[in-house]
Amino acid sequence: MAEATAPPTEPLSPPHLSAKVFQELEIVKDPANLFHQTIEQVLIAAQVVGLRHHQQIILAQPHNEIMVHFPVLMDDGHHNLFKGYRVQHNNALGPYKGGLRYHPDVHLDDIKALAVLMTMKCSLVRIPYGGSKGGVKCNPRELSRNELMRITRRFCSAISNQIGPEYDIPAPDVGTNAQIMAWFADTYAQMMPEHERHDTLRIVTGKPVEMGGSLGREMATGQGFVNVLKEMLPELGIDLSDMTFSLIGFGNVGGWTARLLDACGASLVAVLDHTGAIHNDGGIDTQALSQFVTRTGGVGAFPEAESIGIEEFYSRPVDVFIPAALEQMITSQNAAMIEARVVAEAANAPTTPEGDLVLQQRGIEILPAILCNAGGVTVSYFEWVQNKSSVYWTAEEVDKRLNTHMVLAARRVKLARVKYECDTRTASYCAALEQIGKVYDLRGVFP
Ligand code: NAD
């Protein structure tokens, strides 16, 4: 059979050249910058797998960085100007895909980092998507429902020319949910000719089920996380059915993770969120806590547990410590306090490089985010496929397919760990980069 492409001629990159890539792209490295930290980790793995130099350069910067400003009418009658972002990192494997975040600390470089992680995650679980991320700098906790709706509609209209159901597909992330996706999809549809509107539902995933959402999407990140733990914990001598765990964050990801682990027999002993930290060594009732958080907005005042300080939270002994809130929360100081055998990252980029080093030095195994939280985007992909075909799957079918993707991704990481003799985080990036590298080798670079 004839070769599909000419063999690549560029030599493989020699090791330890991430500094050279930074220099070549004129990036002045700031150790505290999340984007720089993320690119550094990717480049280290790129050198381990021998990714070609030009591919490293491509992956070290997003394709597109979109920043918009838009006015919104507030309930009190005045107008506020909001800042929104959409960063499209890479689409070698398929349309750009990534969440929308509403948070007061949304910054361009953080969004860039999260877009890189989406590229890596989609590749690792072998779904045909690239990576993107977006967000609006705002505090959803201080906004009324109508203000949130108007912000969402104006943001959608501001970026509508740069996204599309076959081009860039947003989804929920921190501070956004299925209702926000519904407003987003409706706004996008209104901008299309009427006879094309029904086909634009795929512009976002994570929609309410009644509006084309997939069964199982809301719990998908938590479910995928549990599937990964089932595959990874036995080799570490931890039995999911009687392990203890603590959790940072009790939102979509943390809340579902807690309930699903609880259902497997695991025991939640401590939780920290933006309202405070609580513990109960006898095990926290995750269903009751979930109802409490829905009612009050946080875990802080939960009556069936004892309130504790942040240091006490971190130093509580558990089998598995699960960050499921924001980035860069596990610093070297916090890492020194953690008394766990495993840190399993449900949040994106929750561990700083310094924190990572301390955990490694203390012999604590780290299961990285691009593996652990890829269940959300996997079921988002299922939603998109169902919208495309207008054939809808049962919850059991979604669950089975999700499990297959997550288990295969976990096994891919284990294989990469042996093949490249590296830690689990590097191995996850290696398994993702192998796929992207192969596709770039096949496609070549136009012209
Ligand atoms: P969410 O908005 O539903 O919940 C965020 C949680 O973080 C809340 O419990 C909040 O109290 C907590 N939090 C905020 N600031 C905090 C602080 N300073 N200290 C402690 N806790 C704090 O968000 P989510 O969707 O659950 O996302 C959580 C993480 O998971 C993020 O990193 C997100 O990018 C990642 N993620 C989400 C999905 C998804 O499907 N939603 C998928 C993959 C990854």
Coordinates of C-alpha atoms and ligand atoms in Angstrom, one line a residue:
M1 CA 0.0 0.0 0.0
A2 CA 1.3 3.5 -0.9
E3 CA 2.4 5.8 2.0
A4 CA -0.3 8.4 2.8
T5 CA 2.3 11.0 3.5
A6 CA 6.1 11.5 3.0
P7 CA 8.1 10.6 6.0
P8 CA 8.8 13.6 8.2
T9 CA 12.3 14.9 7.8
E10 CA 12.6 17.2 10.8
P11 CA 14.8 15.8 13.5
L12 CA 13.3 15.0 16.9
S13 CA 13.9 17.6 19.6
P14 CA 16.8 16.9 21.9
P15 CA 15.8 16.9 25.6
H16 CA 15.7 19.9 28.0
L17 CA 14.8 22.5 25.4
S18 CA 11.6 23.9 27.0
A19 CA 13.7 27.1 27.8
K20 CA 14.6 27.4 24.1
V21 CA 10.9 27.2 23.1
F22 CA 10.1 30.0 25.6
Q23 CA 12.9 32.1 24.3
E24 CA 12.0 31.5 20.6
L25 CA 8.4 32.6 21.3
E26 CA 9.7 35.5 23.4
I27 CA 7.9 34.4 26.5
V28 CA 9.5 35.7 29.6
K29 CA 8.9 33.0 32.1
D30 CA 7.0 33.9 35.2
P31 CA 7.1 31.0 37.7
A32 CA 3.7 32.0 39.2
N33 CA 1.9 32.3 35.8
L34 CA -0.5 29.3 35.3
F35 CA -0.1 29.4 31.5
H36 CA 3.7 29.3 31.7
Q37 CA 3.5 26.5 34.3
T38 CA 1.1 24.5 32.0
I39 CA 3.2 24.9 28.9
E40 CA 6.3 24.0 30.8
Q41 CA 4.7 20.7 31.8
V42 CA 3.6 20.0 28.3
L43 CA 7.0 20.8 26.9
I44 CA 8.7 18.4 29.4
A45 CA 6.4 15.6 28.2
A46 CA 7.0 16.7 24.6
Q47 CA 10.7 16.1 25.0
V48 CA 10.1 12.8 26.7
V49 CA 8.0 11.5 23.7
G50 CA 10.3 13.2 21.2
L51 CA 7.7 15.6 19.7
R52 CA 9.1 17.5 16.8
H53 CA 10.3 21.0 17.5
H54 CA 7.8 22.7 15.2
Q55 CA 5.0 20.8 16.9
Q56 CA 6.2 22.0 20.3
I57 CA 6.2 25.6 19.0
I58 CA 2.6 25.2 17.7
L59 CA 1.4 23.8 21.0
A60 CA 3.2 26.4 23.2
Q61 CA 0.8 29.2 22.0
P62 CA -2.9 29.2 21.4
H63 CA -4.2 29.6 17.8
N64 CA -6.5 32.4 18.7
E65 CA -7.0 34.7 21.8
I66 CA -10.3 36.6 21.6
M67 CA -11.1 39.3 24.1
V68 CA -14.4 41.2 24.0
H69 CA -16.0 44.0 26.0
F70 CA -19.7 44.4 26.1
P71 CA -22.2 46.5 28.0
V72 CA -25.1 45.0 30.0
L73 CA -28.1 46.6 31.5
M74 CA -28.1 45.9 35.3
D75 CA -31.3 45.6 37.4
D76 CA -30.8 49.1 38.9
G77 CA -30.9 50.7 35.5
H78 CA -27.3 51.5 34.9
H79 CA -25.0 49.7 32.4
N80 CA -21.9 47.8 33.3
L81 CA -19.1 47.0 30.9
F82 CA -18.0 43.3 31.1
K83 CA -14.8 41.6 29.8
G84 CA -15.1 38.2 28.1
Y85 CA -12.5 35.8 26.7
R86 CA -12.5 32.9 24.3
V87 CA -9.1 31.2 23.7
Q88 CA -8.8 28.6 21.0
H89 CA -5.7 26.6 21.7
N90 CA -5.5 23.8 19.1
N91 CA -7.8 22.1 16.6
A92 CA -5.6 19.4 15.1
L93 CA -7.9 16.6 16.3
G94 CA -11.3 18.3 15.8
P95 CA -13.3 21.4 16.7
Y96 CA -12.2 23.5 19.6
K97 CA -14.0 22.4 22.8
G98 CA -14.0 23.9 26.3
G99 CA -15.9 25.4 29.1
L100 CA -17.1 28.9 30.0
R101 CA -16.2 30.3 33.4
Y102 CA -17.9 33.1 35.2
H103 CA -15.7 34.3 38.0
P104 CA -14.2 37.6 39.3
D105 CA -10.6 36.3 38.9
V106 CA -10.9 35.3 35.2
H107 CA -7.7 36.4 33.4
L108 CA -6.4 35.8 29.9
D109 CA -3.4 33.7 30.9
D110 CA -5.5 31.4 33.1
I111 CA -8.0 30.9 30.3
K112 CA -5.0 30.1 28.0
A113 CA -3.7 27.5 30.4
L114 CA -7.2 25.9 30.7
A115 CA -7.5 25.8 26.9
V116 CA -4.1 24.0 26.7
L117 CA -5.4 21.5 29.3
M118 CA -8.5 20.9 27.1
T119 CA -6.4 20.0 24.1
M120 CA -4.4 17.5 26.2
K121 CA -7.5 16.1 27.8
C122 CA -9.5 15.5 24.6
S123 CA -6.5 13.8 23.1
L124 CA -5.9 11.6 26.1
V125 CA -9.4 10.3 26.1
R126 CA -9.4 10.0 22.3
I127 CA -12.4 12.2 21.5
P128 CA -12.2 14.1 18.2
Y129 CA -11.9 17.6 19.7
G130 CA -9.3 20.2 20.1
G131 CA -9.0 22.6 23.1
S132 CA -10.4 26.0 24.0
K133 CA -11.7 27.8 27.1
G134 CA -13.6 31.0 27.8
G135 CA -15.1 33.1 30.4
V136 CA -16.5 36.4 31.7
K137 CA -15.0 38.4 34.5
C138 CA -18.0 38.7 36.8
N139 CA -19.2 37.4 40.1
P140 CA -22.3 35.2 39.5
R141 CA -23.0 35.1 43.3
E142 CA -23.7 38.9 43.2
L143 CA -25.8 38.9 40.0
S144 CA -29.6 38.4 39.7
R145 CA -31.0 35.7 37.4
N146 CA -31.9 38.3 34.8
E147 CA -28.5 40.0 34.9
L148 CA -26.9 36.6 34.4
M149 CA -29.1 36.0 31.4
R150 CA -28.4 39.4 29.9
I151 CA -24.6 38.9 30.4
T152 CA -24.8 35.4 28.8
R153 CA -26.8 36.7 25.8
R154 CA -24.5 39.7 25.2
F155 CA -21.4 37.5 25.6
C156 CA -22.7 35.0 23.1
S157 CA -23.5 37.7 20.6
A158 CA -20.1 39.2 21.1
I159 CA -18.2 36.0 20.2
S160 CA -20.8 34.5 17.9
N161 CA -18.7 35.0 14.8
Q162 CA -15.8 33.2 16.3
I163 CA -17.6 30.0 17.5
G164 CA -19.8 27.4 15.8
P165 CA -21.3 23.9 16.2
E166 CA -18.5 22.4 14.0
Y167 CA -15.9 24.9 15.0
D168 CA -15.8 25.8 18.7
I169 CA -18.3 24.5 21.2
P170 CA -18.5 25.9 24.8
A171 CA -19.8 24.0 27.9
P172 CA -20.3 24.7 31.6
D173 CA -17.4 25.3 34.0
V174 CA -16.9 27.2 37.3
G175 CA -19.8 29.6 37.8
T176 CA -21.9 28.4 34.8
N177 CA -24.5 25.7 34.5
A178 CA -27.1 24.1 32.3
Q179 CA -29.4 27.1 32.5
I180 CA -26.6 29.4 31.2
M181 CA -26.0 26.9 28.4
A182 CA -29.7 27.1 27.5
W183 CA -29.6 30.9 27.2
F184 CA -26.4 30.7 25.2
A185 CA -27.9 28.2 22.8
D186 CA -31.1 30.2 22.4
T187 CA -29.2 33.4 21.7
Y188 CA -27.0 31.7 19.1
A189 CA -30.1 30.2 17.4
Q190 CA -31.8 33.6 17.2
M191 CA -28.9 34.9 15.1
M192 CA -29.3 32.1 12.5
P193 CA -31.9 32.0 9.7
E194 CA -35.0 30.5 11.1
H195 CA -34.8 27.3 8.9
E196 CA -31.3 26.5 10.3
R197 CA -32.1 27.1 14.0
H198 CA -32.9 23.6 15.1
D199 CA -29.5 22.5 13.9
T200 CA -27.6 25.0 16.1
L201 CA -28.3 23.3 19.4
R202 CA -24.8 21.8 19.2
I203 CA -23.3 25.2 19.7
V204 CA -23.0 24.3 23.4
T205 CA -23.0 21.1 25.5
G206 CA -24.1 20.7 29.1
K207 CA -27.6 21.9 28.1
P208 CA -30.7 20.9 30.1
V209 CA -31.9 17.4 29.0
E210 CA -35.2 18.9 27.8
M211 CA -33.2 21.1 25.4
G212 CA -31.0 18.4 23.8
G213 CA -28.7 17.8 26.8
S214 CA -27.4 14.3 27.4
L215 CA -28.5 12.1 30.2
G216 CA -25.6 11.7 32.6
R217 CA -23.8 15.0 31.6
E218 CA -24.4 16.8 34.9
M219 CA -22.7 14.0 36.9
A220 CA -20.2 13.1 34.1
T221 CA -17.0 14.7 35.5
G222 CA -17.7 13.0 38.9
Q223 CA -18.5 9.7 37.3
G224 CA -15.5 9.8 35.1
F225 CA -13.4 10.6 38.1
V226 CA -14.7 7.5 40.0
N227 CA -14.1 5.3 36.9
V228 CA -10.4 6.5 36.9
L229 CA -10.0 5.9 40.6
K230 CA -11.4 2.3 40.2
E231 CA -8.7 1.7 37.6
M232 CA -5.8 3.4 39.3
L233 CA -6.2 2.8 43.1
P234 CA -5.8 -1.0 43.3
E235 CA -2.1 -0.8 42.3
L236 CA -1.7 1.7 45.2
G237 CA -3.3 -0.7 47.6
I238 CA -6.4 1.4 48.2
D239 CA -9.8 -0.1 48.1
L240 CA -12.5 2.4 46.9
S241 CA -15.2 0.6 49.0
D242 CA -13.6 1.5 52.3
M243 CA -11.3 4.4 51.7
T244 CA -11.5 7.8 53.3
F245 CA -11.3 11.1 51.4
S246 CA -11.4 14.8 51.8
L247 CA -12.5 17.4 49.2
I248 CA -11.8 21.0 48.3
G249 CA -15.0 22.3 46.5
F250 CA -18.5 21.1 46.7
G251 CA -19.9 22.5 43.4
N252 CA -20.8 20.4 40.3
V253 CA -17.6 18.3 40.3
G254 CA -17.0 18.1 44.1
G255 CA -20.7 17.5 44.9
W256 CA -21.1 14.7 42.4
T257 CA -17.7 13.1 43.2
A258 CA -18.6 13.0 46.9
R259 CA -22.0 11.4 46.3
L260 CA -20.7 8.8 43.8
L261 CA -17.7 7.8 46.0
D262 CA -20.1 7.6 49.0
A263 CA -22.3 5.3 46.9
C264 CA -19.2 3.0 46.4
G265 CA -18.7 2.8 50.2
A266 CA -16.0 5.5 50.5
S267 CA -16.2 7.9 53.4
L268 CA -16.0 11.7 53.1
V269 CA -14.3 13.1 56.3
A270 CA -13.5 16.7 55.5
V271 CA -14.6 19.4 53.0
L272 CA -13.4 23.0 52.3
D273 CA -15.1 25.5 50.2
H274 CA -15.4 29.3 49.9
T275 CA -17.6 29.4 53.0
G276 CA -15.3 27.4 55.3
A277 CA -14.1 23.9 56.3
I278 CA -15.9 21.1 58.1
H279 CA -15.1 17.6 59.2
N280 CA -16.7 14.5 60.7
D281 CA -14.4 11.5 61.2
G282 CA -17.5 9.3 61.3
G283 CA -18.3 10.2 57.7
I284 CA -20.2 13.1 56.3
D285 CA -23.7 12.4 54.8
T286 CA -23.1 13.5 51.2
Q287 CA -26.7 13.6 50.2
A288 CA -27.6 15.8 53.2
L289 CA -24.6 18.0 52.5
S290 CA -25.6 18.4 48.8
Q291 CA -29.1 19.5 49.8
F292 CA -27.6 21.9 52.3
V293 CA -25.3 23.5 49.8
T294 CA -28.1 23.9 47.3
R295 CA -30.1 25.7 50.0
T296 CA -27.4 27.8 51.5
G297 CA -24.6 28.1 48.9
G298 CA -21.8 26.5 50.8
V299 CA -20.6 23.8 53.3
G300 CA -19.5 26.2 56.1
A301 CA -22.5 26.0 58.4
F302 CA -23.4 22.4 57.8
P303 CA -24.9 21.3 61.2
E304 CA -24.0 17.6 61.0
A305 CA -20.2 18.2 61.0
E306 CA -17.7 20.2 63.0
S307 CA -16.3 23.5 61.7
I308 CA -12.4 23.4 61.4
G309 CA -9.6 25.8 60.3
I310 CA -8.0 25.6 56.9
E311 CA -4.7 24.2 58.3
E312 CA -6.6 21.5 60.2
F313 CA -8.5 20.6 57.0
Y314 CA -5.3 20.1 55.0
S315 CA -3.6 18.0 57.7
R316 CA -6.6 15.7 58.3
P317 CA -5.4 12.1 57.5
V318 CA -7.2 10.5 54.6
D319 CA -6.5 7.9 51.9
V320 CA -7.3 10.2 49.0
F321 CA -7.2 14.0 49.0
I322 CA -9.4 15.5 46.2
P323 CA -9.1 19.2 45.0
A324 CA -12.3 20.0 43.1
A325 CA -12.4 23.8 43.2
L326 CA -10.0 26.3 41.6
E327 CA -6.4 26.3 40.2
Q328 CA -3.2 26.6 42.2
M329 CA -4.7 25.8 45.5
I330 CA -2.1 23.1 46.5
T331 CA 1.0 25.2 47.1
S332 CA 4.2 24.0 48.7
Q333 CA 2.9 25.0 52.1
N334 CA -0.4 23.2 51.8
A335 CA 1.3 20.2 50.2
A336 CA 3.6 19.9 53.2
M337 CA 0.5 19.5 55.4
I338 CA -1.5 17.0 53.4
E339 CA -1.7 13.6 55.1
A340 CA -2.9 11.3 52.2
R341 CA -1.5 8.5 50.1
V342 CA -2.9 10.0 46.9
V343 CA -3.9 13.4 45.6
A344 CA -6.4 12.9 42.8
E345 CA -7.0 16.1 40.9
A346 CA -10.7 16.7 40.0
A347 CA -10.2 20.4 39.4
N348 CA -8.1 21.7 36.6
A349 CA -4.5 22.6 37.5
P350 CA -5.1 22.6 41.3
T351 CA -1.4 21.9 42.2
T352 CA 1.4 24.4 41.7
P353 CA 4.7 23.0 40.4
E354 CA 6.2 23.7 43.9
G355 CA 3.3 21.9 45.5
D356 CA 3.8 19.0 43.1
L357 CA 7.4 18.7 44.0
V358 CA 6.7 18.6 47.7
L359 CA 4.0 15.9 47.2
Q360 CA 6.4 13.8 45.2
Q361 CA 9.2 14.2 47.7
R362 CA 6.8 13.1 50.4
G363 CA 5.9 10.0 48.4
I364 CA 2.3 11.0 47.7
E365 CA 1.0 9.8 44.4
I366 CA -0.6 12.4 42.1
L367 CA -3.4 11.5 39.7
P368 CA -3.5 14.4 37.2
A369 CA -6.5 16.5 36.2
I370 CA -6.3 15.7 32.4
L371 CA -7.0 12.1 33.3
C372 CA -9.2 12.5 36.3
N373 CA -11.7 15.1 35.1
A374 CA -12.0 14.2 31.4
G375 CA -15.4 12.6 32.0
G376 CA -17.2 16.0 31.6
V377 CA -15.9 16.7 28.1
T378 CA -16.4 13.0 27.1
V379 CA -20.1 13.2 27.9
S380 CA -20.2 16.6 26.2
Y381 CA -18.9 14.9 23.1
F382 CA -21.7 12.3 23.5
E383 CA -24.2 15.1 23.8
W384 CA -22.9 16.7 20.6
V385 CA -23.0 13.3 18.7
Q386 CA -26.6 12.8 19.9
N387 CA -27.6 16.3 18.8
K388 CA -26.0 15.6 15.4
S389 CA -27.8 12.3 14.9
S390 CA -31.1 13.2 16.7
V391 CA -30.8 9.8 18.3
Y392 CA -30.8 9.9 22.1
W393 CA -29.1 7.4 24.4
T394 CA -30.2 5.9 27.7
A395 CA -28.4 6.8 30.9
E396 CA -27.0 3.2 31.0
E397 CA -25.6 3.6 27.5
V398 CA -23.9 7.0 28.3
D399 CA -22.5 5.5 31.5
K400 CA -21.1 2.4 29.7
R401 CA -19.5 4.4 26.9
L402 CA -18.0 6.9 29.5
N403 CA -16.6 4.1 31.5
T404 CA -14.9 2.6 28.3
H405 CA -13.2 6.0 27.5
M406 CA -12.1 6.6 31.0
V407 CA -10.7 3.1 31.6
L408 CA -8.8 3.1 28.3
A409 CA -7.4 6.5 29.1
A410 CA -6.2 5.3 32.5
R411 CA -4.6 2.2 30.9
R412 CA -2.9 4.4 28.3
V413 CA -1.4 6.5 31.1
K414 CA -0.2 3.4 32.9
L415 CA 1.5 2.1 29.7
A416 CA 3.1 5.5 29.0
R417 CA 4.4 5.5 32.6
V418 CA 6.2 2.2 32.0
K419 CA 7.3 3.1 28.4
Y420 CA 8.8 6.5 29.3
E421 CA 9.7 5.7 32.9
C422 CA 8.1 8.9 34.3
D423 CA 5.6 10.0 36.8
T424 CA 1.9 9.8 36.2
R425 CA 1.4 13.5 35.3
T426 CA 4.1 13.4 32.7
A427 CA 2.8 10.0 31.4
S428 CA -0.7 11.5 30.9
Y429 CA 0.7 14.4 28.8
C430 CA 2.9 11.9 26.9
A431 CA -0.1 9.7 26.1
A432 CA -2.0 12.8 24.9
L433 CA 1.0 14.2 22.9
E434 CA 1.7 10.9 21.1
Q435 CA -1.7 11.2 19.4
I436 CA -1.4 14.9 18.5
G437 CA 2.2 14.3 17.2
K438 CA 1.0 11.4 15.0
V439 CA -1.8 13.6 13.5
Y440 CA 0.6 16.4 12.8
D441 CA 3.1 14.0 11.2
L442 CA 0.3 12.7 8.9
R443 CA -1.1 16.1 8.0
G444 CA 2.2 18.1 7.7
V445 CA 2.0 21.8 7.9
F446 CA 0.3 23.8 5.0
P447 CA 1.6 24.9 2.5
Ligands
NAD1 P1 -18.5 25.1 40.6 O1 -18.6 26.5 40.3 O2 -19.7 24.2 40.5 O3 -17.9 24.8 42.0 C1 -16.7 25.4 42.4 C2 -16.4 25.1 43.9 O4 -15.2 25.7 44.3 C3 -17.5 25.6 44.8 O5 -17.8 24.5 45.8 C4 -16.8 26.7 45.6 O6 -17.2 26.9 46.9 C5 -15.4 26.2 45.5 N1 -14.4 27.3 45.8 C6 -14.4 28.5 45.1 N2 -13.4 29.3 45.7 C7 -12.9 28.6 46.7 C8 -11.8 28.8 47.6 N3 -11.1 29.9 47.6 N4 -11.5 27.8 48.5 C9 -12.2 26.7 48.5 N5 -13.2 26.4 47.6 C10 -13.5 27.3 46.7 O7 -17.4 24.5 39.6 P2 -17.2 23.0 39.0 O8 -17.8 23.0 37.7 O9 -17.4 22.1 40.1 O10 -15.6 23.1 38.7 C11 -14.6 22.8 39.7 C12 -13.3 22.5 39.0 O11 -13.5 21.4 38.1 C13 -12.7 23.6 38.1 O12 -11.3 23.5 38.1 C14 -13.2 23.2 36.7 O13 -12.5 23.8 35.7 C15 -13.1 21.7 36.8 N6 -13.9 21.0 35.8 C16 -15.3 21.2 35.7 C17 -16.0 20.4 34.8 C18 -17.5 20.5 34.7 O14 -18.1 19.7 34.0 N7 -18.1 21.3 35.4 C19 -15.3 19.5 34.0 C20 -13.9 19.3 34.1 C21 -13.2 20.1 35.0

